[in-house]
PDB file of C-alpha atoms in Angstrom:
ATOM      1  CA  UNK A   6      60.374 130.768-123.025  1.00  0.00           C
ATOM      2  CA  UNK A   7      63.720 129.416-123.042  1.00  0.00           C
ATOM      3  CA  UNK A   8      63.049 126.869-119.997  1.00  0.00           C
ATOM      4  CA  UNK A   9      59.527 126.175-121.865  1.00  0.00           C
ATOM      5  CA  UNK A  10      60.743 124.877-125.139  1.00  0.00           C
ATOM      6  CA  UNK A  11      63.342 122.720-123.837  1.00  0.00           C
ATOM      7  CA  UNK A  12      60.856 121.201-121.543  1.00  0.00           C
ATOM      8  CA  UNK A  13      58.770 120.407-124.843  1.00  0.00           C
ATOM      9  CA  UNK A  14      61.578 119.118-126.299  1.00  0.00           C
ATOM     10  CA  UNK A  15      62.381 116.567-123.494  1.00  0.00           C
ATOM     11  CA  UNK A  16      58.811 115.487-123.804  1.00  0.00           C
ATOM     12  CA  UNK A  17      59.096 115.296-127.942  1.00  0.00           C
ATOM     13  CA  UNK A  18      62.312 112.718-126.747  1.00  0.00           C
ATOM     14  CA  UNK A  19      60.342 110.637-124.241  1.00  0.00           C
ATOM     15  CA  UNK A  20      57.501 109.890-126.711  1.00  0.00           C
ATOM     16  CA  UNK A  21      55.148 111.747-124.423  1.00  0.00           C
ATOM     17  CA  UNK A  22      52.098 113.955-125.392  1.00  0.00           C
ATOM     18  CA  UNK A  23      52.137 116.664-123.164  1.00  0.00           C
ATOM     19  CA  UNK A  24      49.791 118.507-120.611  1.00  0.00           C
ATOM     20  CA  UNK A  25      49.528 121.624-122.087  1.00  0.00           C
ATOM     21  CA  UNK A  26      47.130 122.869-119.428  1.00  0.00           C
ATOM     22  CA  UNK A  27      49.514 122.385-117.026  1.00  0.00           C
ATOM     23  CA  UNK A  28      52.637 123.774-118.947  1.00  0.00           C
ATOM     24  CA  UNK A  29      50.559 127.106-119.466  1.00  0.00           C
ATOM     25  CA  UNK A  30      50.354 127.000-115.511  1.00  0.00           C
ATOM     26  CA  UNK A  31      53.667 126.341-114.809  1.00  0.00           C
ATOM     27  CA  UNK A  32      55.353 129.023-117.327  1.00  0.00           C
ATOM     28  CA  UNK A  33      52.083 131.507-116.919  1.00  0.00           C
ATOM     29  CA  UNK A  34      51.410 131.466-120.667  1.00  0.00           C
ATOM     30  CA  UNK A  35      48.562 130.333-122.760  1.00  0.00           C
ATOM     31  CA  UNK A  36      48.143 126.949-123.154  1.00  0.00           C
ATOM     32  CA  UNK A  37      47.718 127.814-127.090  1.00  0.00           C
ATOM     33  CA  UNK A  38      51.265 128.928-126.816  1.00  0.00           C
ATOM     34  CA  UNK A  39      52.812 125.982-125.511  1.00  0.00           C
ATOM     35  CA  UNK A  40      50.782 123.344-128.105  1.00  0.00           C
ATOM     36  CA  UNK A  41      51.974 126.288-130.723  1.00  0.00           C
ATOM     37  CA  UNK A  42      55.733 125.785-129.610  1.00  0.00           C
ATOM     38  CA  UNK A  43      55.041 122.111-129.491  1.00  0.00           C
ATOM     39  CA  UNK A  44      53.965 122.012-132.986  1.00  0.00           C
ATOM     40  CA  UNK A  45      57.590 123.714-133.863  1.00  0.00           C
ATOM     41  CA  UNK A  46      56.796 127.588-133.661  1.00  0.00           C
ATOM     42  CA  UNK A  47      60.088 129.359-135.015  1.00  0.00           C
ATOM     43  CA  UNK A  48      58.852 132.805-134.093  1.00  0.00           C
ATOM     44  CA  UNK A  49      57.885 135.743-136.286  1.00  0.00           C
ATOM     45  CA  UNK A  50      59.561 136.586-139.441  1.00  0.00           C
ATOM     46  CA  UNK A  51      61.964 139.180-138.925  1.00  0.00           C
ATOM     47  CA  UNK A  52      61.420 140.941-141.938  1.00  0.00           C
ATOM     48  CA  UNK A  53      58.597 141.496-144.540  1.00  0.00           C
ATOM     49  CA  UNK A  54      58.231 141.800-148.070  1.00  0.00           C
ATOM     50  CA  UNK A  55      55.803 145.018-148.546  1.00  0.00           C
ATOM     51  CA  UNK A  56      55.248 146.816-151.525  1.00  0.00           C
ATOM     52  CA  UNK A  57      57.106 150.176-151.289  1.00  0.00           C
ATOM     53  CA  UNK A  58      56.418 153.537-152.769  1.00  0.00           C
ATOM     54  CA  UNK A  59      58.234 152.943-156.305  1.00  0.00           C
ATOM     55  CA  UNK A  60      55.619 150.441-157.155  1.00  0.00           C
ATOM     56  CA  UNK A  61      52.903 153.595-157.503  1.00  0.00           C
ATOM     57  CA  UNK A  62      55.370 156.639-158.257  1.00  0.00           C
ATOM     58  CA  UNK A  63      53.614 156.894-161.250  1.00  0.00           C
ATOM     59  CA  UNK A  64      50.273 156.943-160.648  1.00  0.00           C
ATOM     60  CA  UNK A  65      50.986 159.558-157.836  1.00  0.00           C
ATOM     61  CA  UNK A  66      52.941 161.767-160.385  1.00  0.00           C
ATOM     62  CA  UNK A  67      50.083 161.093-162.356  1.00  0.00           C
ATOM     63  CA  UNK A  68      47.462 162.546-159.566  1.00  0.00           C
ATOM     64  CA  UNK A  69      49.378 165.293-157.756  1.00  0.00           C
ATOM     65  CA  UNK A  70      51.241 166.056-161.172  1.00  0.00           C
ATOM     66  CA  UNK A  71      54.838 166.552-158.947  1.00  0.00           C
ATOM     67  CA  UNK A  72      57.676 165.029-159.051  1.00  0.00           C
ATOM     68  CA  UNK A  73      58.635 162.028-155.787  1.00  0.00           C
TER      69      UNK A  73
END
């Protein structure tokens, strides 16, 4: 991947559009994945906001009447 977005990058530099059929073939990936790593694809967040227990510990004490 590495090699691949550096490769984009010297095309971004040259003015160029790229080929991103023939990326795909030369780094055997999609060719979605290179145009989405040409459009400036940071990766995946590395950590999400999700609603933990706490947020319902009442309405579970509520059901089960116990105590969390």
């Amino acid at each position: 991947m590495k090699e691949m977005k550096e490769q984009i990058e010297i095309i971004k530099v040259m003015g160029m559009k790229p080929n991103f059929s023939e990326l795909a073939s030369i780094y055997a990936v999609d060719r979605r994945t290179v145009k989405k790593y040409y459009e400036v694809y940071e990766g995946k967040a590395k950590k999400r906001n999700k609603p933990g227990v706490s947020r319902f510990k009442f309405y579970l004490i509520e059901k089960y009447d116990c105590q969390i």
